[in-house]
Coordinates of C-alpha atoms in Angstrom, one line a residue:
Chain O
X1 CA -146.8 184.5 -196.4
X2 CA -143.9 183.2 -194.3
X3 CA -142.9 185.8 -191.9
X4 CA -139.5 185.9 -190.1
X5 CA -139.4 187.7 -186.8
X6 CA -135.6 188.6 -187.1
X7 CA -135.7 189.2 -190.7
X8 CA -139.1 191.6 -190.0
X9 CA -136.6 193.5 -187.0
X10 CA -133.7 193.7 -189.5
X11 CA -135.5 195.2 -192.4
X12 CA -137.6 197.6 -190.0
X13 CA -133.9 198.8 -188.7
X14 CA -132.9 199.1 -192.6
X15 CA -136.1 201.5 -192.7
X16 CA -134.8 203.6 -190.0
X17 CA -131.3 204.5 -191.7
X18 CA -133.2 205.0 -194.7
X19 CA -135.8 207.7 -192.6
X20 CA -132.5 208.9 -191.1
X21 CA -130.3 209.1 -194.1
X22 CA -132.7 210.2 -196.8
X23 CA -136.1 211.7 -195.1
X24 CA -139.5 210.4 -194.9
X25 CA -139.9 211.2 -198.8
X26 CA -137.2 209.0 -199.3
X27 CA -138.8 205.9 -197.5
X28 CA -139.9 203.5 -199.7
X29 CA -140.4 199.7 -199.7
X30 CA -138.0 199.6 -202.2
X31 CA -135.8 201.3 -200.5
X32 CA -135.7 199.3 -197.3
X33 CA -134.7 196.6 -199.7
X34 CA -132.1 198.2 -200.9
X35 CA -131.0 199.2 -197.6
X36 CA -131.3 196.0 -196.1
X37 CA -129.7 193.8 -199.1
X38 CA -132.3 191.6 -199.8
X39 CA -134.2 191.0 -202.9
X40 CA -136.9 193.9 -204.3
X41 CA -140.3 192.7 -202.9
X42 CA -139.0 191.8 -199.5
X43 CA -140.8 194.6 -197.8
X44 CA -143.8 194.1 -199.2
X45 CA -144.3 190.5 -197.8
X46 CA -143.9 192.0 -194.1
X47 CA -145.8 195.5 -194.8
X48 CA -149.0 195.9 -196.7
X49 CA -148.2 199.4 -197.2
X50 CA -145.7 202.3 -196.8
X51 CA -148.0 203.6 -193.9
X52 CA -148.0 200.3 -192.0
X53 CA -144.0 200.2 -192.3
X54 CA -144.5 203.9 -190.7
X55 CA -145.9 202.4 -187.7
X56 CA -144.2 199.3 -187.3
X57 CA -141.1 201.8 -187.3
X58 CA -142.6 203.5 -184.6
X59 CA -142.7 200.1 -182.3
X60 CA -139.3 198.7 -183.4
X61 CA -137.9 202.4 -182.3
X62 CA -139.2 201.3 -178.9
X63 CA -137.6 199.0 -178.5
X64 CA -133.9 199.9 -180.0
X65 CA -134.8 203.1 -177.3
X66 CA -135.5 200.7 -174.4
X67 CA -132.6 201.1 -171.7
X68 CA -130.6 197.8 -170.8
X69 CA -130.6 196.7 -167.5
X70 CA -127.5 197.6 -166.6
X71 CA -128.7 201.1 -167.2
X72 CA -131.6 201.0 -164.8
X73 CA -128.9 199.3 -162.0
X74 CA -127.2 200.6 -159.1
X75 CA -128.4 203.6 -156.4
X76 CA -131.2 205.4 -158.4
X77 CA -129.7 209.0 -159.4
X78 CA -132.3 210.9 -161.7
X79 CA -129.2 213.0 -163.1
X80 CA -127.3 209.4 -163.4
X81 CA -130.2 207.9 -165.6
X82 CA -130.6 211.3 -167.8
X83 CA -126.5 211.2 -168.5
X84 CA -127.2 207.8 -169.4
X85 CA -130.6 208.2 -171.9
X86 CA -128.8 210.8 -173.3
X87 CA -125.6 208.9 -174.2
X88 CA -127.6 206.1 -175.4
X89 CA -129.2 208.5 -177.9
X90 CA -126.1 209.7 -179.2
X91 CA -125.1 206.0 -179.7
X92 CA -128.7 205.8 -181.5
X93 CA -128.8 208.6 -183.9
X94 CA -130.5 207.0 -186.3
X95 CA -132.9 206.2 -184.3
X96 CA -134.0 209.6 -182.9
X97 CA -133.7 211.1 -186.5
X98 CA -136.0 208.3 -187.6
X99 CA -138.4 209.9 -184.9
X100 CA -138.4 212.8 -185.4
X101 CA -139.0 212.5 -189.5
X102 CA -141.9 210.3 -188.3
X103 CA -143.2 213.0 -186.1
X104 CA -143.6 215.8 -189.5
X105 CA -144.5 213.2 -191.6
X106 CA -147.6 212.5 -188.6
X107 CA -148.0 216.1 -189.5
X108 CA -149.3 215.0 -193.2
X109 CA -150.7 211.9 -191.8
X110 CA -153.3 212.3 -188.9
X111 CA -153.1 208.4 -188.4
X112 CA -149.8 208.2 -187.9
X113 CA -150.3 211.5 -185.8
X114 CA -152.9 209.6 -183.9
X115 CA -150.6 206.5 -183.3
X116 CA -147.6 208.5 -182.2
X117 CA -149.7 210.7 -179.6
X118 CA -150.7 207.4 -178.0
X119 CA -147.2 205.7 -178.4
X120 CA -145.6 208.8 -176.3
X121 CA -148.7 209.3 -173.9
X122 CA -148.3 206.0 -172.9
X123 CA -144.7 206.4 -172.5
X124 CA -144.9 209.3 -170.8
X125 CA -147.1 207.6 -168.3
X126 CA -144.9 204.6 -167.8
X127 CA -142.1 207.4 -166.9
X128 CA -144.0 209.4 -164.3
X129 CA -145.6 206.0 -162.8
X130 CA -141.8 204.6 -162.7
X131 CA -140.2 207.6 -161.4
X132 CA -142.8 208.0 -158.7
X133 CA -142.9 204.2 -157.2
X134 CA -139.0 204.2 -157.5
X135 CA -139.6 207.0 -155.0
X136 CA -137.1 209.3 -156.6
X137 CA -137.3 212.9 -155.9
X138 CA -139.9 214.6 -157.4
X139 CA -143.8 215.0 -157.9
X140 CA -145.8 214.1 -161.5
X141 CA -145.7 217.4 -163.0
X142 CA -142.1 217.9 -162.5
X143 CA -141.3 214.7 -164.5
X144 CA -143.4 216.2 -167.1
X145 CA -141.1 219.3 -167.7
X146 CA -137.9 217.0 -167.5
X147 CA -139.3 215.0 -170.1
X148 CA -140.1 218.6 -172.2
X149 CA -136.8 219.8 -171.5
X150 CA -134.9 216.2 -172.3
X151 CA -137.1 216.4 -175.6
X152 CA -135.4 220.0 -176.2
X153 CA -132.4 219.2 -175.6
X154 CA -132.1 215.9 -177.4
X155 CA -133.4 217.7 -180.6
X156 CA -131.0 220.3 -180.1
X157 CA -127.7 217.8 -179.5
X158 CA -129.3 215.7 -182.5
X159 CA -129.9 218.2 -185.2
X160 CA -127.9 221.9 -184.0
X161 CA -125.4 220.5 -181.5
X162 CA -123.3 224.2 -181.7
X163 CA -126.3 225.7 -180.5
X164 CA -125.3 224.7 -176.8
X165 CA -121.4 225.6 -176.8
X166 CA -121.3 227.4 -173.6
X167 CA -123.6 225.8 -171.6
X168 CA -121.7 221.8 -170.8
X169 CA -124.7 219.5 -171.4
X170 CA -123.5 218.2 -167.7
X171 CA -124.5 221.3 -165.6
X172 CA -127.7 221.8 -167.7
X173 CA -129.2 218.2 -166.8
X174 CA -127.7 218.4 -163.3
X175 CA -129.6 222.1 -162.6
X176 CA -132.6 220.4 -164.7
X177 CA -132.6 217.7 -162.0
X178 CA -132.2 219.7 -159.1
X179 CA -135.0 222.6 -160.4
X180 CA -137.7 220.6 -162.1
X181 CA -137.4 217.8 -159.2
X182 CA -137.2 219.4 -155.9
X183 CA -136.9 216.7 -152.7
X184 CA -140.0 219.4 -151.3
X185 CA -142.0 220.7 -154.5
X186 CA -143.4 223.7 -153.3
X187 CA -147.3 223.2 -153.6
Chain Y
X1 CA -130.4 241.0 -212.2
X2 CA -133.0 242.7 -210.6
X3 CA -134.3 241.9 -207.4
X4 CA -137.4 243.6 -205.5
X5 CA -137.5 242.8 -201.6
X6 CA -141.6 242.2 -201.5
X7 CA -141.4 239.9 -204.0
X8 CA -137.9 237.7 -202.3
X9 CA -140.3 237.8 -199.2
X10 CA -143.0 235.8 -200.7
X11 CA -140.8 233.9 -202.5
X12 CA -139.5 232.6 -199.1
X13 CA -142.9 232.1 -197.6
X14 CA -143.8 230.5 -200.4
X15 CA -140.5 228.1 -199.8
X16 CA -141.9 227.6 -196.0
X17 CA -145.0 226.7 -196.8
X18 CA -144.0 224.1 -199.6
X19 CA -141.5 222.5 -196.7
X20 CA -144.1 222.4 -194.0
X21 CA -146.6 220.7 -196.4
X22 CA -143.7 218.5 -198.7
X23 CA -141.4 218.4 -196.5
X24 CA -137.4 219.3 -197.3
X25 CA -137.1 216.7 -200.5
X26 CA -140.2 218.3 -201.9
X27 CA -138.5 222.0 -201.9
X28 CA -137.2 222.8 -205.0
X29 CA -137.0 226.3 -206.8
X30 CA -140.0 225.3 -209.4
X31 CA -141.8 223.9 -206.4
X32 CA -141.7 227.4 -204.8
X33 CA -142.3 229.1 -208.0
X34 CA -145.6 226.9 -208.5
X35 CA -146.8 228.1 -205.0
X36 CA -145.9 231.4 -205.1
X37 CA -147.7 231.7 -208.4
X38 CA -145.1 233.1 -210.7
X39 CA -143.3 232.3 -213.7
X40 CA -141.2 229.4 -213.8
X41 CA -137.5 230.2 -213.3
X42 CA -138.7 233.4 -210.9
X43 CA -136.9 232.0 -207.8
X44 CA -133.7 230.9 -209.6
X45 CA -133.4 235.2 -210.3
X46 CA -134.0 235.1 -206.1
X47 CA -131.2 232.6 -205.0
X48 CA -128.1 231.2 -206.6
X49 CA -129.3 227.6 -205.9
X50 CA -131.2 225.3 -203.2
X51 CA -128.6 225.5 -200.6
X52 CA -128.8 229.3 -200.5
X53 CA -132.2 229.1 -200.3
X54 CA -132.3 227.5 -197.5
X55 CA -130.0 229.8 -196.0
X56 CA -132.6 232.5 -196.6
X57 CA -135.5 230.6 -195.7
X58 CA -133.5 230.3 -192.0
X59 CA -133.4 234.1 -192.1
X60 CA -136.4 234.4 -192.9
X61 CA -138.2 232.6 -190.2
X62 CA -136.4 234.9 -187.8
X63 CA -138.5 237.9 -189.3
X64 CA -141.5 235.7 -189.5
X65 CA -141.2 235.0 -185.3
X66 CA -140.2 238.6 -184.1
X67 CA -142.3 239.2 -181.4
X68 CA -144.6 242.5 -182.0
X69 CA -144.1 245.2 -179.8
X70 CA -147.6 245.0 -178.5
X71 CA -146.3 241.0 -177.5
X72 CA -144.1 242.3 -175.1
X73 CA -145.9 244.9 -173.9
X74 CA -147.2 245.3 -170.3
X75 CA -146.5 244.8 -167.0
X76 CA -143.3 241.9 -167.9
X77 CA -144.3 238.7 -166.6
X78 CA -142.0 235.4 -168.0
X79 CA -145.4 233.4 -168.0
X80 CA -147.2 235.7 -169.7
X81 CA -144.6 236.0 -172.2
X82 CA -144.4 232.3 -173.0
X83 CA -148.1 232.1 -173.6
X84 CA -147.6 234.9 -176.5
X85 CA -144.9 232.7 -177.5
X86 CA -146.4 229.6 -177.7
X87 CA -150.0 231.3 -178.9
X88 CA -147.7 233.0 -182.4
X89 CA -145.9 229.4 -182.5
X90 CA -149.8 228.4 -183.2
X91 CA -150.6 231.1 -185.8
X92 CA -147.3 230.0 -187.5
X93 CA -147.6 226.6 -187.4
X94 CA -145.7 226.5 -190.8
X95 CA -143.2 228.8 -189.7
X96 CA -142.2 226.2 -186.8
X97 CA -142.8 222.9 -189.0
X98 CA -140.3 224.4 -191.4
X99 CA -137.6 225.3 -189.0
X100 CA -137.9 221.5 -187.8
X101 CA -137.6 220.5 -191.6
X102 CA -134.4 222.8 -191.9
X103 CA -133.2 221.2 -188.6
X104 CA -133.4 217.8 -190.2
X105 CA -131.7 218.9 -193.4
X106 CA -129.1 220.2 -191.4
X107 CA -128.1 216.9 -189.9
X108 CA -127.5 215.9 -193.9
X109 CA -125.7 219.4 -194.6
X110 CA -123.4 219.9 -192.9
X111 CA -123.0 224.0 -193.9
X112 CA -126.7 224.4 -193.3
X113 CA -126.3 222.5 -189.6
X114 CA -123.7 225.2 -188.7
X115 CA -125.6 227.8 -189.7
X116 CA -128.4 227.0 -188.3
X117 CA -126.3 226.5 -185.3
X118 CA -124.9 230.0 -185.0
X119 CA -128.7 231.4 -185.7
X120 CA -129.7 229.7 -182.4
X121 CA -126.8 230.4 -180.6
X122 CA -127.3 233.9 -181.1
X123 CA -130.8 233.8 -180.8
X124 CA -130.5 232.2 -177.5
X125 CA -127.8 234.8 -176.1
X126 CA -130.2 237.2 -177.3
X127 CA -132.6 235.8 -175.0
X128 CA -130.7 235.2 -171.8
X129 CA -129.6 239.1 -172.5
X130 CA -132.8 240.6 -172.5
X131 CA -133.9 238.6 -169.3
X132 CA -131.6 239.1 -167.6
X133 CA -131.2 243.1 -168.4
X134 CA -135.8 243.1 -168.1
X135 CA -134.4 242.1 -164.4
X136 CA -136.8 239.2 -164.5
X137 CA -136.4 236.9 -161.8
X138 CA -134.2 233.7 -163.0
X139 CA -130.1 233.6 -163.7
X140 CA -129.2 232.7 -167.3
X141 CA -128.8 228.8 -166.9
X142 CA -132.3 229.1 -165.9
X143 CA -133.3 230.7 -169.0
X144 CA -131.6 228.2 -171.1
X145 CA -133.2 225.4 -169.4
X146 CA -136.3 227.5 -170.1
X147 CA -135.8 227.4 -173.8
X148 CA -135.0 223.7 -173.9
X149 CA -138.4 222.9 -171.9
X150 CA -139.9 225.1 -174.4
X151 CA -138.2 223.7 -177.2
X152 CA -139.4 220.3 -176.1
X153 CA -143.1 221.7 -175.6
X154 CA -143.2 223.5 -179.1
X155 CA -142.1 220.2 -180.6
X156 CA -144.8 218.1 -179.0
X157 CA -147.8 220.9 -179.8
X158 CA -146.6 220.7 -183.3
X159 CA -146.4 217.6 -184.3
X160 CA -148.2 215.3 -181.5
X161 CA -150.1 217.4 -179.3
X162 CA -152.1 214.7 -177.9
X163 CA -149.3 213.2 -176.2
X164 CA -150.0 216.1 -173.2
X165 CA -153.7 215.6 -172.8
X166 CA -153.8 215.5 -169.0
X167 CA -151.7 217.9 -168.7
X168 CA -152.9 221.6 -169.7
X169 CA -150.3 223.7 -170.8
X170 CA -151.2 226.7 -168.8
X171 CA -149.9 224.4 -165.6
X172 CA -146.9 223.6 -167.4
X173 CA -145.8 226.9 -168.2
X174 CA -146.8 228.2 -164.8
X175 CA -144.4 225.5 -163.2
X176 CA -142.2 225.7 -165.7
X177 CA -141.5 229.5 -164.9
X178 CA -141.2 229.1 -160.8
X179 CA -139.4 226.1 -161.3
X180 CA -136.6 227.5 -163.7
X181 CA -137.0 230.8 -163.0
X182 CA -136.6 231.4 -158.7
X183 CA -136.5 234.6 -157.4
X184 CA -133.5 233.4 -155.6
X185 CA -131.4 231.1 -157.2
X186 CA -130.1 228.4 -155.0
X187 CA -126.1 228.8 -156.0

């Protein structure tokens, strides 16, 4: 089976408007054909199954999530690098919709479940271990609770923007910042 | 037509069960009739058509998630409070699963996304109210950054708990609470 590494990327994007525009239970192989405009039976060479598309989705969302450079550049600012991951996922809907249908569908699923556990532990990881040796202010446990309250709020902007009129997304990550990552955490 | 307000009840928890387990594209009126073990057609007596039931299946949570008296009984203590909170979220896993269904509708429905906006909203005004007037240590963009952090931790228990191993939730709240919540606000 000939396999296209561009071709794979574009039809594993195709998937994720599909997750975002119809819902898991509207993810099929077919579909992603459909979606992607190439002919019925495509998907199936790349993906034995509908539950090995679900996690190659899962690893091509890393990477559409994965900031440029040019976002990681300049005088390190944690409030600076949330404005930014959170204008990058309002430029990535799709994406973050895509997520969070595969995170209920893990709830039917306990592999996928399994696989998206490991896939955010290990991201989680990479962001305290990053945060910490870019000496940022800030101990492990607070970057824990900024990544819970970044998770809150990006599923708030995403799915119930209104829910947060009154309270400028601006102040909220810059008091997040300043509370959750103290220069002296208090033991 | 007549209507009896038992029966409506399990009608809707019959409806949040069938989202939590099918997801939204599996709810449909014979779907919740089938669970809730009544004649076919029983639900279309209930609710006008899918749309309104989702309305009511909104509402419904609400009831479903009302503390008990007993839950905020006691000495008041915001720590002790979120572990009732996050201990019912766990009884009523389906309850939770459902709103996060609802949420993702919403993003495709436009007049369900704005309801379910306003719900929040109020529900979160709700909240900062009663904190603040329990005189509770915190100022009310604490308590919404509270909710977020909470959102984001609800979401994570939910549907990939494994992504915290390493880091017990009893720590989180605990530092969630004297991080968010000072006794004296810095300004």
């Amino acid at each position: 089976m000939r396999q296209n590494p561009q071709r794979r990327a574009a039809l594993l994007d195709a998937a994720i408007e599909v997750l975002a525009r119809e819902g898991s239970r509207g993810l099929t192989l077919r579909a992603v054909d459909a979606e992607a405009s190439v002919p019925t039976g495509t998907a199936s060479n790349y993906f034995a199954n509908r539950a090995q598309l679900l996690v190659q989705i899962l690893h091509r969302t890393r990477e559409r999530l994965m900031p440029a450079p040019e976002d990681l550049s300049g005088p390190l600012d944690t409030k600076v690098l949330l404005s930014r991951l959170l204008e990058r996922m309002r430029r990535e809907r799709s994406v973050h919709i895509a997520m969070l249908e595969l995170r209920l569908e893990g709830t039917r699923r306990p592999e996928l479940q399994a696989e998206l556990a490991e896939f955010q532990r290990e991201e989680l990881d990479a962001n305290v271990a990053w945060h910490l040796e870019a000496g940022l202010p800030g101990d492990r446990q607070g970057v824990v609770l900024l990544y819970l309250a970044m998770l809150g709020l990006i599923v708030d902007d995403l799915t119930a923007p209104a829910t947060l009129e009154g309270h400028p997304v601006d102040g909220l990550l810059d008091l997040m910042v300043r509370r959750l990552l103290p220069e002296h955490p208090a033991p």
